[in-house]
Structures are given as structure tokens and as C-alpha cells.
Amino acid sequence: MVTTALDSYPVSITLASRKITLRPLEREDGTALAWFLARMPADERIMLKDDVTNPVVIATWCANIDYDRVLPLLAFDGPRVVADATLHRHERGWARHVASIRLTVDPDYRRMGLARAMVRELLVLADRLGVAVIDAEALSAQHGAIKLFEDLGFIAVATLPQHALDLTSQPHDIVVLSKTLVPVEQLSPDAHKTTEEVDVGAGD
């Protein structure tokens, strides 16, 4: 199913007169991805969930690509990675209809619509993959990220006090935002049955 959803890639878009190519992460992208993450401002890198200055972290990502679990979408300007957006899914269990988004954009490529384009692309992919609810998390200090998601229809559903420690062990509140792609009640096996098809009780 994932392979079919990715058949349309690579995709080219034009932003601020730049031709940007979007495609999923491949094993050979480790060096380009490492250079991209190294350009992130230090005060932003410490807020990421992983220590991206550690080459082992990036090498592990590239060596263990599993699109069914984590689907990383990269944006390229020529050979240069300029954004990384990932769709994280649960393969089984009670949250199998839910996915989450993470997003990082090169400082030189902000305020040109790239972050918005990447999130929209992941929303399309999520819909193709049958995701019903998609979540995003941002630290409360990341006002720009929160506004971006809200502009795209996400709703802030919770604030988790001091639920994040950055890489310097400083605490931060997490804002959880959510967007429903398919009403969850429609996922029920009975959702599309007619009244006559639904067993309403043993006494009928």
C-alpha cells in the first residue's frame, strides 16, 4: 500500500523561483541529510527529539528505512536537502488509525511556503494511506510552527506541561495539535451498513 502511495514521486514544485524536488528518503541520502541538519541553528537542534549531530543517528535512519512505520519526505534544491518532514504511523494497536508529523526546514528556505507545502504533501500521503487522525507536536515556544499547523486546519487539543526536555535538559511545555481526515466513527465495520443490514438485537 505504501509503495502505491509513493508512485507519484519525485514531485517538483516551484517556490520563490526555486525548483524544489520532493521524494522519500533513500539509503544514499545520509551525507546530504547530515549536511542539512548541521545547518540548523544550535538553539533549534537542541529541541529536536534526537541528537542529529551524532552521525550514528543519521546512519541508523538511512540503514533502517521502513516506510510502513516512518515515512521521511525530503525536499531538495539540486543535491541539497532543504527540508525534512516525516509521517510516523502505528502499524497495529488502538492507535493504528493515527499518525503524527515532524518537520524541519533549512533556515535559508523559510518564509517561502516550503513548510506549508511539506505538511500539505504529508496530509495527502496520510489520506492515501488510510490515516484518519493526524497529530503534530510543537514546543510552546515554537509559535511559528503552531501557527502553521493551525492555518492548515489543526486544532490545539492539549498542552502537556514540562513534557519535553531539550538536549541541554531544559524543560518545555508541549502543545499537541490534531487534524481529523476521516471521522473515526466511519472506520467502524458497521459504519456503511444500511439499517436492514445492522443486527439490532436478538429480540428482532
C-alpha atoms as a PDB file:
ATOM      1  CA  MET A   1       0.000   0.000   0.000  1.00  0.00           C
ATOM      2  CA  VAL A   2       2.818   2.418   0.857  1.00  0.00           C
ATOM      3  CA  THR A   3       4.608   1.611  -2.405  1.00  0.00           C
ATOM      4  CA  THR A   4       1.492   2.515  -4.366  1.00  0.00           C
ATOM      5  CA  ALA A   5       1.100   5.772  -2.421  1.00  0.00           C
ATOM      6  CA  LEU A   6       4.668   6.737  -3.356  1.00  0.00           C
ATOM      7  CA  ASP A   7       4.301   6.032  -7.082  1.00  0.00           C
ATOM      8  CA  SER A   8       3.947   9.754  -7.876  1.00  0.00           C
ATOM      9  CA  TYR A   9       7.406  10.676  -6.550  1.00  0.00           C
ATOM     10  CA  PRO A  10       9.620  12.512  -7.206  1.00  0.00           C
ATOM     11  CA  VAL A  11       7.394  15.600  -7.341  1.00  0.00           C
ATOM     12  CA  SER A  12       8.618  19.052  -8.404  1.00  0.00           C
ATOM     13  CA  ILE A  13       7.217  22.318  -7.059  1.00  0.00           C
ATOM     14  CA  THR A  14       8.306  25.917  -7.619  1.00  0.00           C
ATOM     15  CA  LEU A  15       8.634  28.265  -4.656  1.00  0.00           C
ATOM     16  CA  ALA A  16      10.130  31.757  -4.846  1.00  0.00           C
ATOM     17  CA  SER A  17      11.501  30.951  -8.333  1.00  0.00           C
ATOM     18  CA  ARG A  18      13.271  27.850  -6.979  1.00  0.00           C
ATOM     19  CA  LYS A  19      12.550  24.372  -8.295  1.00  0.00           C
ATOM     20  CA  ILE A  20      12.189  22.066  -5.295  1.00  0.00           C
ATOM     21  CA  THR A  21      12.012  18.290  -5.632  1.00  0.00           C
ATOM     22  CA  LEU A  22      10.163  16.191  -3.076  1.00  0.00           C
ATOM     23  CA  ARG A  23      10.796  12.481  -2.623  1.00  0.00           C
ATOM     24  CA  PRO A  24      11.099   9.881   0.159  1.00  0.00           C
ATOM     25  CA  LEU A  25      14.392   9.336   1.967  1.00  0.00           C
ATOM     26  CA  GLU A  26      16.702   6.756   0.389  1.00  0.00           C
ATOM     27  CA  ARG A  27      19.691   4.912   1.852  1.00  0.00           C
ATOM     28  CA  GLU A  28      22.141   7.033  -0.128  1.00  0.00           C
ATOM     29  CA  ASP A  29      20.851  10.331   1.339  1.00  0.00           C
ATOM     30  CA  GLY A  30      22.807  10.127   4.586  1.00  0.00           C
ATOM     31  CA  THR A  31      25.500  12.673   3.712  1.00  0.00           C
ATOM     32  CA  ALA A  32      23.063  15.222   2.266  1.00  0.00           C
ATOM     33  CA  LEU A  33      20.753  14.808   5.263  1.00  0.00           C
ATOM     34  CA  ALA A  34      23.649  15.243   7.692  1.00  0.00           C
ATOM     35  CA  TRP A  35      24.717  18.480   5.972  1.00  0.00           C
ATOM     36  CA  PHE A  36      21.160  19.753   6.142  1.00  0.00           C
ATOM     37  CA  LEU A  37      20.828  19.058   9.862  1.00  0.00           C
ATOM     38  CA  ALA A  38      24.263  20.569  10.552  1.00  0.00           C
ATOM     39  CA  ARG A  39      22.978  23.879   9.132  1.00  0.00           C
ATOM     40  CA  MET A  40      20.186  24.043  11.686  1.00  0.00           C
ATOM     41  CA  PRO A  41      20.740  26.746  14.323  1.00  0.00           C
ATOM     42  CA  ALA A  42      22.075  25.274  17.554  1.00  0.00           C
ATOM     43  CA  ASP A  43      19.135  26.629  19.569  1.00  0.00           C
ATOM     44  CA  GLU A  44      16.784  24.689  17.290  1.00  0.00           C
ATOM     45  CA  ARG A  45      18.820  21.483  17.136  1.00  0.00           C
ATOM     46  CA  ILE A  46      18.688  21.099  20.912  1.00  0.00           C
ATOM     47  CA  MET A  47      14.888  20.990  20.675  1.00  0.00           C
ATOM     48  CA  LEU A  48      14.814  18.032  18.273  1.00  0.00           C
ATOM     49  CA  LYS A  49      13.969  14.623  19.699  1.00  0.00           C
ATOM     50  CA  ASP A  50      17.264  13.094  18.544  1.00  0.00           C
ATOM     51  CA  ASP A  51      20.873  14.278  18.662  1.00  0.00           C
ATOM     52  CA  VAL A  52      21.318  14.936  14.933  1.00  0.00           C
ATOM     53  CA  THR A  53      24.943  15.968  15.443  1.00  0.00           C
ATOM     54  CA  ASN A  54      25.687  12.289  16.061  1.00  0.00           C
ATOM     55  CA  PRO A  55      26.468  10.662  12.680  1.00  0.00           C
ATOM     56  CA  VAL A  56      25.375   7.283  14.063  1.00  0.00           C
ATOM     57  CA  VAL A  57      21.814   8.614  14.444  1.00  0.00           C
ATOM     58  CA  ILE A  58      21.558   9.596  10.777  1.00  0.00           C
ATOM     59  CA  ALA A  59      23.313   6.451   9.585  1.00  0.00           C
ATOM     60  CA  THR A  60      20.820   4.369  11.569  1.00  0.00           C
ATOM     61  CA  TRP A  61      17.868   6.232   9.998  1.00  0.00           C
ATOM     62  CA  CYS A  62      19.165   5.562   6.491  1.00  0.00           C
ATOM     63  CA  ALA A  63      20.068   1.942   7.170  1.00  0.00           C
ATOM     64  CA  ASN A  64      16.691   1.099   8.687  1.00  0.00           C
ATOM     65  CA  ILE A  65      14.167   2.748   6.374  1.00  0.00           C
ATOM     66  CA  ASP A  66      10.684   1.363   6.999  1.00  0.00           C
ATOM     67  CA  TYR A  67       8.073   3.415   5.159  1.00  0.00           C
ATOM     68  CA  ASP A  68       5.271   1.484   6.887  1.00  0.00           C
ATOM     69  CA  ARG A  69       6.383   2.862  10.245  1.00  0.00           C
ATOM     70  CA  VAL A  70       8.154   6.166   9.466  1.00  0.00           C
ATOM     71  CA  LEU A  71       7.857   7.823   6.077  1.00  0.00           C
ATOM     72  CA  PRO A  72      10.503  10.575   5.715  1.00  0.00           C
ATOM     73  CA  LEU A  73       9.896  13.044   2.876  1.00  0.00           C
ATOM     74  CA  LEU A  74      12.853  15.187   1.807  1.00  0.00           C
ATOM     75  CA  ALA A  75      12.877  18.437  -0.158  1.00  0.00           C
ATOM     76  CA  PHE A  76      15.856  19.026  -2.471  1.00  0.00           C
ATOM     77  CA  ASP A  77      17.158  22.156  -4.164  1.00  0.00           C
ATOM     78  CA  GLY A  78      19.510  20.427  -6.585  1.00  0.00           C
ATOM     79  CA  PRO A  79      21.577  17.991  -4.480  1.00  0.00           C
ATOM     80  CA  ARG A  80      20.958  19.988  -1.301  1.00  0.00           C
ATOM     81  CA  VAL A  81      18.414  18.790   1.257  1.00  0.00           C
ATOM     82  CA  VAL A  82      16.415  21.829   2.395  1.00  0.00           C
ATOM     83  CA  ALA A  83      13.587  20.266   4.413  1.00  0.00           C
ATOM     84  CA  ASP A  84      12.675  17.007   6.112  1.00  0.00           C
ATOM     85  CA  ALA A  85       9.103  16.050   7.008  1.00  0.00           C
ATOM     86  CA  THR A  86       8.223  12.669   8.468  1.00  0.00           C
ATOM     87  CA  LEU A  87       4.952  10.803   8.883  1.00  0.00           C
ATOM     88  CA  HIS A  88       5.002   8.423  11.847  1.00  0.00           C
ATOM     89  CA  ARG A  89       2.393   5.646  11.918  1.00  0.00           C
ATOM     90  CA  HIS A  90       1.344   2.836  14.225  1.00  0.00           C
ATOM     91  CA  GLU A  91       1.130  -0.488  12.399  1.00  0.00           C
ATOM     92  CA  ARG A  92      -1.157  -2.112  14.970  1.00  0.00           C
ATOM     93  CA  GLY A  93      -2.973  -1.475  18.230  1.00  0.00           C
ATOM     94  CA  TRP A  94      -5.624   1.015  19.206  1.00  0.00           C
ATOM     95  CA  ALA A  95      -3.806   3.978  17.592  1.00  0.00           C
ATOM     96  CA  ARG A  96      -3.389   2.320  14.183  1.00  0.00           C
ATOM     97  CA  HIS A  97      -5.662   4.978  12.619  1.00  0.00           C
ATOM     98  CA  VAL A  98      -3.473   7.825  13.957  1.00  0.00           C
ATOM     99  CA  ALA A  99      -0.266   9.295  12.531  1.00  0.00           C
ATOM    100  CA  SER A 100       1.976  12.163  13.575  1.00  0.00           C
ATOM    101  CA  ILE A 101       4.060  14.725  11.695  1.00  0.00           C
ATOM    102  CA  ARG A 102       7.532  16.094  12.375  1.00  0.00           C
ATOM    103  CA  LEU A 103       9.023  18.893  10.284  1.00  0.00           C
ATOM    104  CA  THR A 104      12.392  20.624   9.927  1.00  0.00           C
ATOM    105  CA  VAL A 105      13.196  23.326   7.345  1.00  0.00           C
ATOM    106  CA  ASP A 106      16.529  24.894   6.367  1.00  0.00           C
ATOM    107  CA  PRO A 107      16.717  28.472   7.750  1.00  0.00           C
ATOM    108  CA  ASP A 108      17.521  29.761   4.229  1.00  0.00           C
ATOM    109  CA  TYR A 109      14.267  28.279   2.888  1.00  0.00           C
ATOM    110  CA  ARG A 110      11.780  29.616   5.382  1.00  0.00           C
ATOM    111  CA  ARG A 111       9.037  32.172   4.722  1.00  0.00           C
ATOM    112  CA  MET A 112       8.686  30.910   1.153  1.00  0.00           C
ATOM    113  CA  GLY A 113       5.906  28.385   1.718  1.00  0.00           C
ATOM    114  CA  LEU A 114       8.079  25.267   1.875  1.00  0.00           C
ATOM    115  CA  ALA A 115       6.994  24.168   5.356  1.00  0.00           C
ATOM    116  CA  ARG A 116       3.351  24.582   4.367  1.00  0.00           C
ATOM    117  CA  ALA A 117       3.914  22.632   1.133  1.00  0.00           C
ATOM    118  CA  MET A 118       5.611  19.784   3.009  1.00  0.00           C
ATOM    119  CA  VAL A 119       2.810  19.464   5.557  1.00  0.00           C
ATOM    120  CA  ARG A 120       0.205  19.514   2.791  1.00  0.00           C
ATOM    121  CA  GLU A 121       2.114  16.777   0.966  1.00  0.00           C
ATOM    122  CA  LEU A 122       2.126  14.617   4.088  1.00  0.00           C
ATOM    123  CA  LEU A 123      -1.600  15.225   4.546  1.00  0.00           C
ATOM    124  CA  VAL A 124      -2.188  13.892   1.022  1.00  0.00           C
ATOM    125  CA  LEU A 125       0.011  10.856   1.743  1.00  0.00           C
ATOM    126  CA  ALA A 126      -1.746  10.248   5.058  1.00  0.00           C
ATOM    127  CA  ASP A 127      -5.095  10.246   3.297  1.00  0.00           C
ATOM    128  CA  ARG A 128      -3.824   7.778   0.680  1.00  0.00           C
ATOM    129  CA  LEU A 129      -2.597   5.504   3.461  1.00  0.00           C
ATOM    130  CA  GLY A 130      -5.923   5.477   5.265  1.00  0.00           C
ATOM    131  CA  VAL A 131      -4.901   7.636   8.216  1.00  0.00           C
ATOM    132  CA  ALA A 132      -7.946   9.057   9.994  1.00  0.00           C
ATOM    133  CA  VAL A 133      -6.343  11.399  12.535  1.00  0.00           C
ATOM    134  CA  ILE A 134      -3.039  13.196  12.216  1.00  0.00           C
ATOM    135  CA  ASP A 135      -1.236  14.873  15.106  1.00  0.00           C
ATOM    136  CA  ALA A 136       1.639  17.287  15.437  1.00  0.00           C
ATOM    137  CA  GLU A 137       3.606  18.391  18.466  1.00  0.00           C
ATOM    138  CA  ALA A 138       5.396  21.689  18.998  1.00  0.00           C
ATOM    139  CA  LEU A 139       7.131  23.192  21.970  1.00  0.00           C
ATOM    140  CA  SER A 140       5.101  26.068  23.373  1.00  0.00           C
ATOM    141  CA  ALA A 141       7.907  28.471  22.415  1.00  0.00           C
ATOM    142  CA  GLN A 142       7.669  27.453  18.722  1.00  0.00           C
ATOM    143  CA  HIS A 143       4.966  29.981  17.877  1.00  0.00           C
ATOM    144  CA  GLY A 144       5.612  29.867  14.116  1.00  0.00           C
ATOM    145  CA  ALA A 145       5.170  26.092  13.973  1.00  0.00           C
ATOM    146  CA  ILE A 146       1.956  26.245  15.995  1.00  0.00           C
ATOM    147  CA  LYS A 147       0.515  28.935  13.709  1.00  0.00           C
ATOM    148  CA  LEU A 148       1.467  26.952  10.592  1.00  0.00           C
ATOM    149  CA  PHE A 149      -0.409  23.875  11.765  1.00  0.00           C
ATOM    150  CA  GLU A 150      -3.410  25.916  12.878  1.00  0.00           C
ATOM    151  CA  ASP A 151      -3.532  27.612   9.464  1.00  0.00           C
ATOM    152  CA  LEU A 152      -3.727  24.141   7.902  1.00  0.00           C
ATOM    153  CA  GLY A 153      -6.707  23.101   9.988  1.00  0.00           C
ATOM    154  CA  PHE A 154      -5.034  21.575  13.021  1.00  0.00           C
ATOM    155  CA  ILE A 155      -6.568  22.323  16.402  1.00  0.00           C
ATOM    156  CA  ALA A 156      -4.586  22.607  19.628  1.00  0.00           C
ATOM    157  CA  VAL A 157      -6.111  19.875  21.770  1.00  0.00           C
ATOM    158  CA  ALA A 158      -3.756  19.791  24.745  1.00  0.00           C
ATOM    159  CA  THR A 159      -0.781  21.384  26.446  1.00  0.00           C
ATOM    160  CA  LEU A 160       1.477  18.987  28.322  1.00  0.00           C
ATOM    161  CA  PRO A 161       3.393  20.929  30.981  1.00  0.00           C
ATOM    162  CA  GLN A 162       7.137  20.245  31.088  1.00  0.00           C
ATOM    163  CA  HIS A 163       6.760  17.095  28.998  1.00  0.00           C
ATOM    164  CA  ALA A 164       9.860  17.840  26.917  1.00  0.00           C
ATOM    165  CA  LEU A 165      13.498  18.115  27.885  1.00  0.00           C
ATOM    166  CA  ASP A 166      15.693  19.577  25.175  1.00  0.00           C
ATOM    167  CA  LEU A 167      19.189  18.247  24.610  1.00  0.00           C
ATOM    168  CA  THR A 168      20.501  20.597  27.318  1.00  0.00           C
ATOM    169  CA  SER A 169      17.908  19.186  29.765  1.00  0.00           C
ATOM    170  CA  GLN A 170      15.841  22.380  29.858  1.00  0.00           C
ATOM    171  CA  PRO A 171      12.101  21.670  30.324  1.00  0.00           C
ATOM    172  CA  HIS A 172       9.454  22.819  27.829  1.00  0.00           C
ATOM    173  CA  ASP A 173       5.692  22.520  27.512  1.00  0.00           C
ATOM    174  CA  ILE A 174       4.417  20.527  24.524  1.00  0.00           C
ATOM    175  CA  VAL A 175       1.430  21.725  22.515  1.00  0.00           C
ATOM    176  CA  VAL A 176      -0.441  18.846  20.837  1.00  0.00           C
ATOM    177  CA  LEU A 177      -2.333  19.745  17.653  1.00  0.00           C
ATOM    178  CA  SER A 178      -4.665  17.423  15.774  1.00  0.00           C
ATOM    179  CA  LYS A 179      -6.497  17.261  12.454  1.00  0.00           C
ATOM    180  CA  THR A 180      -9.208  14.738  11.555  1.00  0.00           C
ATOM    181  CA  LEU A 181      -9.027  13.499   7.970  1.00  0.00           C
ATOM    182  CA  VAL A 182     -11.790  10.906   8.284  1.00  0.00           C
ATOM    183  CA  PRO A 183     -14.366  10.887  11.112  1.00  0.00           C
ATOM    184  CA  VAL A 184     -13.261   7.998  13.287  1.00  0.00           C
ATOM    185  CA  GLU A 185     -16.791   6.635  13.620  1.00  0.00           C
ATOM    186  CA  GLN A 186     -16.712   5.919   9.873  1.00  0.00           C
ATOM    187  CA  LEU A 187     -13.990   3.338  10.494  1.00  0.00           C
ATOM    188  CA  SER A 188     -16.413   1.027  12.290  1.00  0.00           C
ATOM    189  CA  PRO A 189     -17.303  -2.138  10.318  1.00  0.00           C
ATOM    190  CA  ASP A 190     -20.953  -1.144  10.727  1.00  0.00           C
ATOM    191  CA  ALA A 191     -20.459   2.431   9.519  1.00  0.00           C
ATOM    192  CA  HIS A 192     -21.526   1.745   5.925  1.00  0.00           C
ATOM    193  CA  LYS A 193     -24.251  -0.787   6.578  1.00  0.00           C
ATOM    194  CA  THR A 194     -27.868   0.064   5.907  1.00  0.00           C
ATOM    195  CA  THR A 195     -30.406  -0.147   8.716  1.00  0.00           C
ATOM    196  CA  GLU A 196     -31.558  -3.530   7.425  1.00  0.00           C
ATOM    197  CA  GLU A 197     -28.001  -4.899   7.494  1.00  0.00           C
ATOM    198  CA  VAL A 198     -27.285  -3.979  11.099  1.00  0.00           C
ATOM    199  CA  ASP A 199     -28.199  -6.613  13.700  1.00  0.00           C
ATOM    200  CA  VAL A 200     -30.175  -4.527  16.182  1.00  0.00           C
ATOM    201  CA  GLY A 201     -30.740  -7.243  18.761  1.00  0.00           C
ATOM    202  CA  ALA A 202     -31.684 -10.819  19.443  1.00  0.00           C
ATOM    203  CA  GLY A 203     -35.317  -9.959  20.082  1.00  0.00           C
ATOM    204  CA  ASP A 204     -35.973  -8.770  16.489  1.00  0.00           C
END
